[in-house]
Short mmCIF file of C-alpha atoms and ligand atoms in Angstrom, two decimals:
data_model
loop_
_atom_site.label_atom_id
_atom_site.label_comp_id
_atom_site.label_asym_id
_atom_site.label_seq_id
_atom_site.Cartn_x
_atom_site.Cartn_y
_atom_site.Cartn_z
CA MET R 1 5.48 105.96 81.78
CA ARG R 2 4.91 106.09 78.01
CA HIS R 3 1.96 104.14 76.35
CA PHE R 4 2.51 103.77 72.36
CA ALA R 5 0.20 101.89 70.68
CA VAL R 6 1.06 100.04 67.02
CA VAL R 7 -1.77 98.66 65.20
CA GLY R 8 -0.52 95.69 63.04
CA SER R 9 1.64 92.99 63.75
CA GLY R 10 3.77 92.89 60.17
CA PRO R 11 7.56 94.13 59.60
CA ALA R 12 6.45 97.44 59.78
CA GLY R 13 4.62 97.44 63.05
CA PHE R 14 7.55 94.72 64.58
CA TYR R 15 9.99 96.94 63.26
CA THR R 16 8.72 100.64 64.91
CA ALA R 17 8.02 98.35 68.22
CA GLU R 18 11.46 97.36 68.08
CA ALA R 19 12.40 101.27 67.54
CA LEU R 20 9.92 102.41 70.28
CA GLU R 21 11.55 99.72 73.05
CA ARG R 22 15.07 100.75 72.44
CA ALA R 23 14.47 104.63 72.71
CA TYR R 24 12.17 104.37 75.91
CA GLY R 25 13.64 100.68 77.82
CA GLU R 26 11.46 100.56 80.85
CA SER R 27 10.00 103.96 80.45
CA ALA R 28 7.14 103.19 77.76
CA ARG R 29 5.19 100.08 76.95
CA ILE R 30 4.15 99.36 73.52
CA ASP R 31 1.31 97.41 72.43
CA ILE R 32 1.53 95.75 69.43
CA LEU R 33 -2.23 95.06 68.10
CA ASP R 34 -4.04 92.66 65.26
CA ARG R 35 -6.88 91.79 64.06
CA TYR R 36 -5.88 88.39 63.69
CA PRO R 37 -4.85 86.46 67.14
CA VAL R 38 -1.57 85.38 65.18
CA PRO R 39 1.06 87.94 64.37
CA TYR R 40 3.62 88.76 61.53
CA GLY R 41 0.86 90.14 58.82
CA LEU R 42 2.54 89.17 55.62
CA ILE R 43 4.78 87.30 56.64
CA ARG R 44 2.63 84.67 58.23
CA PHE R 45 -0.30 85.50 55.20
CA GLY R 46 1.79 87.03 51.93
CA VAL R 47 5.41 85.23 51.56
CA ALA R 48 5.17 81.79 49.77
CA PRO R 49 5.50 78.85 52.16
CA ASP R 50 8.03 77.33 50.10
CA HIS R 51 10.01 80.58 50.92
CA GLN R 52 10.96 79.32 54.34
CA SER R 53 14.28 80.81 55.21
CA LEU R 54 12.36 84.77 54.76
CA LYS R 55 9.91 84.03 57.18
CA ALA R 56 12.67 83.08 59.84
CA VAL R 57 12.75 86.74 59.69
CA ALA R 58 9.77 86.28 62.72
CA LYS R 59 12.22 84.67 64.78
CA ARG R 60 13.67 89.09 65.46
CA TYR R 61 10.47 89.90 65.95
CA ASP R 62 10.03 87.02 68.66
CA LYS R 63 11.86 89.25 70.43
CA VAL R 64 10.82 92.14 70.12
CA ALA R 65 7.47 90.53 71.37
CA GLU R 66 9.53 89.03 74.36
CA SER R 67 10.56 92.25 76.16
CA ALA R 68 9.35 93.23 78.76
CA GLY R 69 8.06 96.11 77.93
CA VAL R 70 5.93 95.00 74.59
CA ASP R 71 3.08 92.86 74.83
CA PHE R 72 1.16 91.90 72.11
CA ILE R 73 -2.64 92.16 71.81
CA GLY R 74 -4.69 90.19 69.31
CA ASN R 75 -7.96 89.79 67.97
CA ILE R 76 -8.88 93.14 67.86
CA THR R 77 -9.76 95.45 65.02
CA ILE R 78 -8.93 98.69 65.22
CA GLY R 79 -11.29 100.82 63.40
CA ARG R 80 -14.58 98.57 64.20
CA ASP R 81 -13.69 97.21 67.90
CA VAL R 82 -12.20 100.28 68.97
CA SER R 83 -11.73 103.67 66.98
CA VAL R 84 -8.89 105.25 66.33
CA ALA R 85 -9.95 108.32 68.64
CA GLU R 86 -10.63 106.27 71.22
CA LEU R 87 -6.76 104.53 71.51
CA LEU R 88 -5.63 108.59 71.16
CA ASP R 89 -7.94 108.79 74.12
CA LEU R 90 -5.61 105.94 75.61
CA TYR R 91 -2.21 106.28 74.39
CA ASP R 92 0.86 108.43 74.16
CA ALA R 93 1.25 107.72 70.30
CA VAL R 94 -0.64 105.20 68.02
CA ILE R 95 1.23 103.92 64.85
CA LEU R 96 -0.66 102.54 62.34
CA ALA R 97 1.01 99.62 60.73
CA THR R 98 -1.89 98.15 58.89
CA GLY R 99 -0.24 97.08 55.68
CA ALA R 100 -1.84 97.51 52.54
CA PRO R 101 -4.20 93.88 51.77
CA HIS R 102 -6.89 94.64 48.98
CA ASP R 103 -6.08 93.62 45.18
CA ARG R 104 -6.21 96.95 43.16
CA LYS R 105 -8.54 96.79 40.27
CA LEU R 106 -7.34 96.55 36.80
CA GLY R 107 -10.46 98.44 35.32
CA ILE R 108 -11.73 96.24 32.13
CA PRO R 109 -14.90 94.12 31.44
CA GLY R 110 -15.17 90.26 32.46
CA GLU R 111 -12.91 91.24 35.52
CA ASP R 112 -15.81 89.99 37.84
CA LEU R 113 -16.29 87.06 36.48
CA PRO R 114 -15.70 84.03 38.54
CA GLY R 115 -12.28 82.66 37.95
CA VAL R 116 -10.20 85.90 38.30
CA VAL R 117 -9.12 86.47 41.21
CA GLY R 118 -7.09 89.52 43.25
CA SER R 119 -3.33 88.19 44.22
CA ALA R 120 -3.82 88.88 47.98
CA GLU R 121 -6.43 86.03 47.76
CA PHE R 122 -4.96 83.32 46.07
CA VAL R 123 -1.74 83.92 47.63
CA GLY R 124 -4.23 83.96 51.44
CA TRP R 125 -5.57 81.32 50.15
CA TYR R 126 -2.49 78.97 49.73
CA ASN R 127 -0.64 80.41 53.00
CA GLY R 128 -4.12 79.88 55.42
CA HIS R 129 -5.15 83.48 55.74
CA PRO R 130 -9.37 83.07 57.32
CA ASP R 131 -10.80 85.22 54.91
CA PHE R 132 -9.68 83.25 51.42
CA ALA R 133 -10.29 80.03 53.62
CA ASP R 134 -12.80 79.53 51.19
CA LEU R 135 -11.44 80.68 47.92
CA ASP R 136 -11.74 77.83 45.79
CA PRO R 137 -9.73 78.84 42.98
CA PRO R 138 -10.04 76.49 39.65
CA LEU R 139 -7.83 74.17 38.87
CA GLY R 140 -9.06 71.88 36.32
CA GLY R 141 -8.13 73.92 33.56
CA PRO R 142 -5.25 73.75 31.07
CA HIS R 143 -4.67 76.89 31.28
CA ALA R 144 -3.85 79.84 34.12
CA ALA R 145 -2.66 83.25 33.29
CA VAL R 146 -0.85 86.15 35.91
CA ILE R 147 -1.17 89.95 35.15
CA GLY R 148 1.72 91.45 36.27
CA ALA R 149 5.20 91.96 35.90
CA GLY R 150 6.60 91.87 39.71
CA ASN R 151 7.83 89.63 41.72
CA VAL R 152 4.03 88.38 43.61
CA ALA R 153 3.64 87.68 39.80
CA LEU R 154 6.31 84.96 40.19
CA ASP R 155 5.35 83.71 43.58
CA CYS R 156 1.99 82.35 42.02
CA ALA R 157 3.01 81.23 38.75
CA ARG R 158 5.55 79.28 40.64
CA ILE R 159 2.74 77.82 43.19
CA LEU R 160 1.02 77.09 40.16
CA SER R 161 3.39 75.27 38.97
CA LYS R 162 5.29 73.03 41.47
CA THR R 163 4.79 69.60 42.13
CA ARG R 164 3.21 68.15 45.60
CA HIS R 165 7.19 67.06 46.45
CA GLU R 166 8.64 70.33 46.02
CA PHE R 167 6.32 71.52 48.25
CA GLU R 168 8.40 69.28 51.03
CA GLY R 169 9.29 71.72 53.97
CA SER R 170 6.78 74.30 53.18
CA ASP R 171 4.04 75.35 55.24
CA ILE R 172 1.81 75.77 52.78
CA VAL R 173 -1.77 74.81 53.70
CA GLY R 174 -3.48 71.05 53.42
CA HIS R 175 -5.78 72.03 51.61
CA ALA R 176 -3.94 74.06 49.02
CA LEU R 177 -1.35 71.38 48.05
CA GLU R 178 -4.19 68.80 47.65
CA ALA R 179 -5.29 71.26 45.63
CA LEU R 180 -2.38 71.98 43.45
CA ASP R 181 -1.82 68.42 43.34
CA GLN R 182 -5.05 67.62 41.92
CA SER R 183 -4.56 70.94 39.18
CA ALA R 184 -4.51 70.38 35.74
CA ILE R 185 -2.77 73.51 34.88
CA ARG R 186 -0.32 73.08 32.16
CA THR R 187 0.25 76.75 31.00
CA VAL R 188 0.76 79.67 33.14
CA THR R 189 0.64 82.69 30.56
CA ILE R 190 2.37 85.96 33.15
CA LEU R 191 1.55 89.19 30.99
CA GLY R 192 3.28 92.05 31.93
CA ARG R 193 2.07 95.81 29.64
CA ARG R 194 6.30 96.57 29.47
CA GLY R 195 9.16 94.33 28.33
CA PRO R 196 11.90 92.30 29.92
CA HIS R 197 13.93 95.67 30.55
CA GLN R 198 10.83 97.11 33.01
CA VAL R 199 10.19 93.98 35.01
CA ALA R 200 9.97 94.13 38.95
CA MET R 201 11.00 90.63 39.29
CA THR R 202 14.63 89.94 41.77
CA PRO R 203 17.00 87.79 40.33
CA LYS R 204 16.64 84.79 43.28
CA GLU R 205 12.76 84.62 42.24
CA LEU R 206 13.75 84.54 38.36
CA GLY R 207 16.57 82.09 39.27
CA GLU R 208 13.84 79.68 40.83
CA LEU R 209 11.60 79.34 38.32
CA GLY R 210 14.70 77.83 35.60
CA HIS R 211 14.81 74.67 38.74
CA LEU R 212 11.39 73.44 38.46
CA GLU R 213 10.69 69.94 38.57
CA ALA R 214 8.27 70.00 36.03
CA ALA R 215 7.76 73.37 34.61
CA VAL R 216 10.20 75.29 32.16
CA PRO R 217 10.12 79.16 31.75
CA LEU R 218 10.05 80.24 28.05
CA ILE R 219 9.99 83.79 26.83
CA GLU R 220 10.00 85.18 22.92
CA PRO R 221 13.68 86.22 22.07
CA ALA R 222 11.76 89.00 19.83
CA ASP R 223 10.71 90.23 23.13
CA PHE R 224 14.33 91.39 24.37
CA PRO R 225 16.21 95.09 23.09
CA PRO R 226 19.34 94.36 21.46
CA GLN R 227 21.81 92.72 24.10
CA GLU R 228 23.84 96.31 24.44
CA ALA R 229 21.61 97.63 25.73
CA ASP R 230 21.14 96.03 29.59
CA GLU R 231 24.29 97.55 30.09
CA ALA R 232 22.32 100.99 31.29
CA LEU R 233 20.62 98.61 34.02
CA GLU R 234 20.81 98.38 37.30
CA PRO R 235 22.88 95.21 38.24
CA GLY R 236 20.19 94.03 39.95
CA LEU R 237 17.56 94.33 36.76
CA ARG R 238 20.86 93.38 34.38
CA LYS R 239 20.89 90.01 36.23
CA SER R 240 17.60 89.69 36.27
CA VAL R 241 17.29 90.21 32.96
CA SER R 242 20.30 87.80 32.09
CA LEU R 243 18.05 85.17 33.40
CA LEU R 244 14.74 85.87 30.95
CA ARG R 245 17.24 85.65 28.55
CA GLY R 246 18.60 82.27 29.23
CA PHE R 247 15.09 81.52 29.18
CA ALA R 248 14.54 82.40 25.39
CA ASP R 249 17.26 79.80 25.04
CA LEU R 250 15.09 77.16 26.66
CA GLU R 251 12.19 74.67 24.76
CA ALA R 252 9.41 73.26 26.06
CA THR R 253 10.74 70.37 27.55
CA LYS R 254 8.47 69.40 30.81
CA ALA R 255 4.70 68.93 31.65
CA LYS R 256 4.23 72.00 32.16
CA GLN R 257 5.07 76.09 30.72
CA ILE R 258 5.27 79.70 32.49
CA VAL R 259 5.11 81.59 29.51
CA PHE R 260 6.13 85.22 29.86
CA ASP R 261 4.16 86.91 27.81
CA PHE R 262 5.89 90.99 27.81
CA PHE R 263 4.03 93.54 25.68
CA ALA R 264 0.63 93.03 26.69
CA LYS R 265 -2.32 94.80 28.08
CA PRO R 266 -5.30 93.06 29.08
CA VAL R 267 -8.29 94.88 27.77
CA ALA R 268 -10.96 92.37 28.89
CA ILE R 269 -11.86 89.12 29.80
CA GLU R 270 -14.26 87.10 28.46
CA GLY R 271 -16.39 84.00 29.30
CA ASP R 272 -19.57 82.20 29.16
CA GLY R 273 -20.10 82.93 32.85
CA ARG R 274 -16.95 82.47 34.20
CA ALA R 275 -12.89 83.40 32.78
CA GLU R 276 -11.94 81.28 29.50
CA ARG R 277 -9.82 84.06 27.64
CA ILE R 278 -8.05 86.79 28.29
CA ILE R 279 -7.92 90.05 25.70
CA VAL R 280 -4.62 91.37 25.50
CA GLU R 281 -3.49 94.61 23.08
CA ARG R 282 0.00 94.67 22.03
CA THR R 283 1.88 97.65 23.52
CA LEU R 284 5.32 99.87 22.13
CA LEU R 285 6.56 101.18 24.85
CA ASP R 286 6.15 105.48 24.46
CA ASP R 287 9.43 108.04 24.80
CA SER R 288 8.42 108.43 28.09
CA GLY R 289 9.25 104.43 28.90
CA ALA R 290 4.84 104.16 29.48
CA ALA R 291 2.74 101.48 27.26
CA ARG R 292 1.09 102.30 24.89
CA GLY R 293 -1.58 100.01 23.03
CA THR R 294 -1.09 99.23 19.65
CA GLY R 295 -4.68 97.97 18.28
CA GLU R 296 -3.61 94.95 17.60
CA THR R 297 -5.04 91.96 20.09
CA TYR R 298 -5.48 88.41 20.64
CA ALA R 299 -6.55 85.73 23.64
CA VAL R 300 -4.89 84.51 25.74
CA PRO R 301 -6.81 81.35 26.58
CA ALA R 302 -7.34 81.04 30.89
CA SER R 303 -9.86 79.31 33.22
CA LEU R 304 -8.14 81.21 36.55
CA VAL R 305 -6.62 84.16 35.86
CA VAL R 306 -4.78 85.79 39.52
CA THR R 307 -4.00 90.02 39.01
CA ALA R 308 -1.49 90.70 40.97
CA ILE R 309 -1.02 94.66 40.07
CA GLY R 310 -0.24 95.71 43.36
CA TYR R 311 -2.42 96.86 46.95
CA SER R 312 -4.17 99.56 48.46
CA THR R 313 -4.56 100.21 52.55
CA SER R 314 -8.32 99.88 54.92
CA PRO R 315 -9.06 102.93 55.37
CA ILE R 316 -10.11 103.31 58.93
CA ALA R 317 -12.35 106.25 59.77
CA ASP R 318 -11.57 109.47 60.61
CA VAL R 319 -7.86 108.93 59.26
CA PRO R 320 -7.17 111.15 56.20
CA PHE R 321 -7.04 108.50 52.62
CA ALA R 322 -5.43 109.07 49.57
CA GLY R 323 -4.52 107.37 46.69
CA GLY R 324 -4.57 103.65 48.56
CA LYS R 325 -2.86 104.75 51.62
CA PHE R 326 -2.84 107.13 55.13
CA VAL R 327 -1.80 111.19 53.83
CA ASN R 328 1.28 111.48 55.56
CA GLU R 329 4.36 113.45 55.65
CA ALA R 330 7.66 111.20 56.78
CA GLY R 331 5.17 109.00 58.40
CA ARG R 332 3.67 112.09 60.59
CA ILE R 333 -0.55 112.00 60.22
CA ALA R 334 -1.81 114.46 63.14
CA GLU R 335 -0.50 115.03 66.53
CA ARG R 336 0.88 111.85 67.94
CA LEU R 337 -0.98 109.47 64.54
CA TYR R 338 2.11 107.98 62.53
CA ALA R 339 2.03 105.34 60.22
CA VAL R 340 4.52 102.78 59.03
CA GLY R 341 5.49 100.74 56.38
CA TRP R 342 2.55 99.74 53.42
CA ALA R 343 -0.03 102.14 55.32
CA ARG R 344 2.78 105.28 55.01
CA ARG R 345 4.05 104.55 51.71
CA GLY R 346 2.15 101.79 49.43
CA PRO R 347 2.85 98.45 48.26
CA THR R 348 6.51 99.04 47.63
CA GLY R 349 9.73 97.14 48.79
CA THR R 350 10.55 93.95 50.83
CA ILE R 351 10.62 93.02 54.35
CA GLY R 352 14.32 95.03 55.34
CA THR R 353 12.75 98.31 53.53
CA ASN R 354 10.08 98.48 56.50
CA ARG R 355 12.80 98.82 58.99
CA PRO R 356 14.23 101.99 58.20
CA ASP R 357 10.07 103.45 58.25
CA GLY R 358 9.68 102.11 61.94
CA TYR R 359 12.76 103.74 63.30
CA GLU R 360 12.20 107.01 61.54
CA VAL R 361 8.87 107.30 63.05
CA ALA R 362 10.00 106.21 66.51
CA ASP R 363 12.42 109.21 66.37
CA GLN R 364 10.12 111.30 65.57
CA VAL R 365 8.03 110.04 68.70
CA ALA R 366 10.91 109.99 70.92
CA ALA R 367 11.53 113.91 69.88
CA ALA R 368 8.06 114.49 70.83
CA MET R 369 8.02 113.22 74.25
CA VAL R 370 11.20 112.47 75.79
CA PRO R 371 12.41 109.53 77.29
CA GLY R 372 11.66 109.68 80.95
CA SER R 373 8.96 111.67 80.54
CA ASP R 374 5.45 110.45 81.77
CA SER R 375 2.00 110.74 80.99
CA ASP R 376 -1.07 110.00 82.71
CA ARG R 377 -3.08 107.57 79.73
CA ALA R 378 -4.01 104.12 81.10
CA GLY R 379 -2.36 102.49 78.25
CA ALA R 380 -2.96 98.27 77.87
CA GLU R 381 -5.31 97.99 81.45
CA GLY R 382 -7.88 101.04 79.51
CA LEU R 383 -8.56 99.26 76.35
CA LYS R 384 -8.66 95.81 78.39
CA ARG R 385 -11.53 97.34 79.99
CA LEU R 386 -12.85 98.89 77.17
CA LEU R 387 -12.62 95.69 75.13
CA ALA R 388 -14.51 94.03 77.65
CA GLU R 389 -17.38 96.27 78.00
CA ARG R 390 -17.91 95.15 74.78
CA GLY R 391 -17.41 91.62 74.59
CA VAL R 392 -14.52 91.66 72.36
CA MET R 393 -12.32 88.92 72.94
CA ALA R 394 -9.05 89.95 72.60
CA THR R 395 -6.09 87.12 72.91
CA ASP R 396 -2.44 88.06 74.45
CA TYR R 397 0.78 86.92 73.65
CA ASP R 398 0.12 83.38 76.06
CA ASP R 399 -2.25 82.46 73.49
CA TRP R 400 -0.92 83.19 70.89
CA ARG R 401 2.11 80.95 72.04
CA LYS R 402 -0.30 78.31 72.73
CA ILE R 403 -1.75 78.46 69.14
CA GLU R 404 2.23 78.01 67.78
CA GLU R 405 2.55 75.33 69.76
CA THR R 406 -0.39 73.49 68.36
CA GLU R 407 -0.10 74.15 64.89
CA THR R 408 3.48 72.99 64.96
CA GLY R 409 2.73 69.98 66.86
CA GLN R 410 0.22 68.51 64.87
CA ALA R 411 2.62 69.43 61.25
CA ARG R 412 2.71 67.38 58.13
CA PRO R 413 5.06 65.02 57.42
CA GLY R 414 7.84 67.30 55.69
CA SER R 415 6.12 70.76 56.50
CA PRO R 416 7.12 72.90 59.35
CA ARG R 417 3.81 73.37 60.94
CA GLU R 418 -0.18 73.04 59.56
CA LYS R 419 -1.95 76.22 60.00
CA PHE R 420 -4.98 77.54 61.06
CA VAL R 421 -6.99 78.53 58.68
CA ARG R 422 -10.19 79.80 60.75
CA VAL R 423 -10.40 82.75 63.47
CA GLU R 424 -13.07 80.55 65.47
CA ASP R 425 -10.16 77.37 65.42
CA TRP R 426 -7.38 79.87 66.56
CA LEU R 427 -9.84 80.41 69.79
CA ARG R 428 -11.01 76.76 70.12
CA THR R 429 -7.96 75.86 70.28
CA LEU R 430 -7.73 78.81 73.31
CA GLY R 431 -10.77 77.00 74.95
CA ARG R 432 -13.20 80.17 74.07
C1 FAD K 1 2.09 87.78 48.66
C2 FAD K 1 3.14 88.78 48.72
C3 FAD K 1 4.58 87.99 48.71
C4 FAD K 1 5.89 89.14 49.31
N1 FAD K 1 6.90 88.10 49.42
C5 FAD K 1 8.31 88.74 49.56
C6 FAD K 1 9.04 88.22 49.59
O1 FAD K 1 10.08 86.97 49.52
N2 FAD K 1 10.26 88.85 50.57
C7 FAD K 1 10.25 90.67 50.49
O2 FAD K 1 11.08 91.15 51.39
N3 FAD K 1 9.17 90.47 50.96
C8 FAD K 1 7.86 90.41 50.79
N4 FAD K 1 6.82 90.65 50.42
C9 FAD K 1 6.47 92.16 50.98
C10 FAD K 1 6.19 91.98 52.71
O3 FAD K 1 5.57 91.44 52.68
C11 FAD K 1 6.28 93.78 52.90
O4 FAD K 1 7.55 94.74 52.42
C12 FAD K 1 5.97 93.73 53.86
O5 FAD K 1 5.37 92.74 54.98
C13 FAD K 1 4.85 95.00 54.71
O6 FAD K 1 5.13 95.00 56.23
P1 FAD K 1 3.27 95.68 56.72
O7 FAD K 1 3.78 95.24 58.14
O8 FAD K 1 2.82 97.31 56.29
O9 FAD K 1 2.12 95.47 56.21
P2 FAD K 1 1.43 94.44 56.67
O10 FAD K 1 2.58 92.10 56.67
O11 FAD K 1 0.21 93.64 55.56
O12 FAD K 1 1.12 93.72 58.16
C14 FAD K 1 0.02 94.78 58.51
C15 FAD K 1 -0.95 93.79 59.86
O13 FAD K 1 -1.97 94.87 60.20
C16 FAD K 1 -3.16 93.78 60.57
N5 FAD K 1 -4.06 94.96 60.44
C17 FAD K 1 -4.48 95.36 59.69
N6 FAD K 1 -5.76 96.19 59.51
C18 FAD K 1 -5.75 96.04 60.80
C19 FAD K 1 -6.45 96.84 61.67
N7 FAD K 1 -7.87 97.53 60.84
N8 FAD K 1 -6.82 96.48 62.84
C20 FAD K 1 -5.72 96.08 63.87
N9 FAD K 1 -4.73 95.15 62.82
C21 FAD K 1 -5.05 95.64 61.02
C22 FAD K 1 -2.67 92.88 59.86
O14 FAD K 1 -3.42 91.79 59.75
C23 FAD K 1 -1.60 92.51 59.54
O15 FAD K 1 -1.04 92.03 60.71
C24 FAD K 1 5.87 89.99 49.93
C25 FAD K 1 4.80 90.15 49.80
C26 FAD K 1 3.58 90.25 49.23
C27 FAD K 1 1.71 90.98 49.22
#
């Protein structure tokens, strides 16, 4: 029997567990560990609550968790409750699938002013992440801005612009729904340092902006290169640019506007004790395609500023770390220690991009420890003993199911579930 620990229960962790289970069958036990009592990482806390069809990928992960050789052990933080060295003693291989939960910083004056929030915080707030339940983003002013030119920026702008009615069928948490319903925001400006040809926004997410009940997307037609230049773009980006060109024909006919401001580099955030405006420098693209400041600046009013410019992984003691992720070669960090997903590659790609990662690392593990071979490591039994000695209240598969049933059972009308937003509430459900 072999014992494997997968640290992190987001897509990368689940695809890795699936691949290991397929490679080893009954000759291995795979434990998926997570710092929260419930699994799925960004599927639960990141993917937008109005994108329920995407969140349904979790059903595939459910099947993995139900496999005889796979267990979920929650409410345990690796690096705090148990070290990686201890896991390596207990397990034949340890695979870090801890994602990239921290917002990258802008590095400009004023970014620590109240009113400036990272997208991990803002997205976590509306998705019921326990760390951000008390964020209370300022929604009382008429202007908000989102800094970034990717899908996360679009998610934030869309959530800020939807009506209560448009959240029906979503699993947005109650506190965010109430606050957004009372929001005074009328303009959301999306700031991108480069132009429409350089966006990392996909057609589906852009297309949604064109069909909002109370908001209309607007773009300066002068921001576009000549239409012929679109021919050289890869098909997905060409479609995105075509949608953006369509927005340039629209007018401010609805109560709210989502304004795309391209070639706009934030250089400072200013305000009297809190964010009031972003000072933006106009840019031009140089020959290498990088944005170069022109020296021309202007102010964009915003009492809420959401930065959506990327994420970094949390370092864990004794694991080599550089550039916002674990140092690895094709997923291998050291003997018997691997990384997958955003912890391996950094914060790029879709949910599906994490699948080949997981399968590739599982292949490496299977090459190093042939399926059917044995070891005398203690695996889950040893881990549970250690956790009991340390008073760590780990949760298991049955606990998670009980939480899930409770959440689903108390769903608001029109919503698939009402998520708990505090770890204490999860544990109270379990009578602990
Ligand atoms: C706001 C947002 C929206 C997105 N929307 C989409 C979308 O619509 N479609 C799409 O295809 N992709 C989307 N993505 C991308 C997708 O979510 C990622 O590709 C994917 O979640 C990365 O998987 P992961 O397993 O590497 O990390 P994560 O999903 O972040 O999972 C990491 C897990 O590790 C756990 N963990 C972290 N540290 C520890 C520790 N020390 N000990 C124990 N456990 C730990 C965390 O609790 C978490 O469960 C979105 C991403 C974001 C940020």
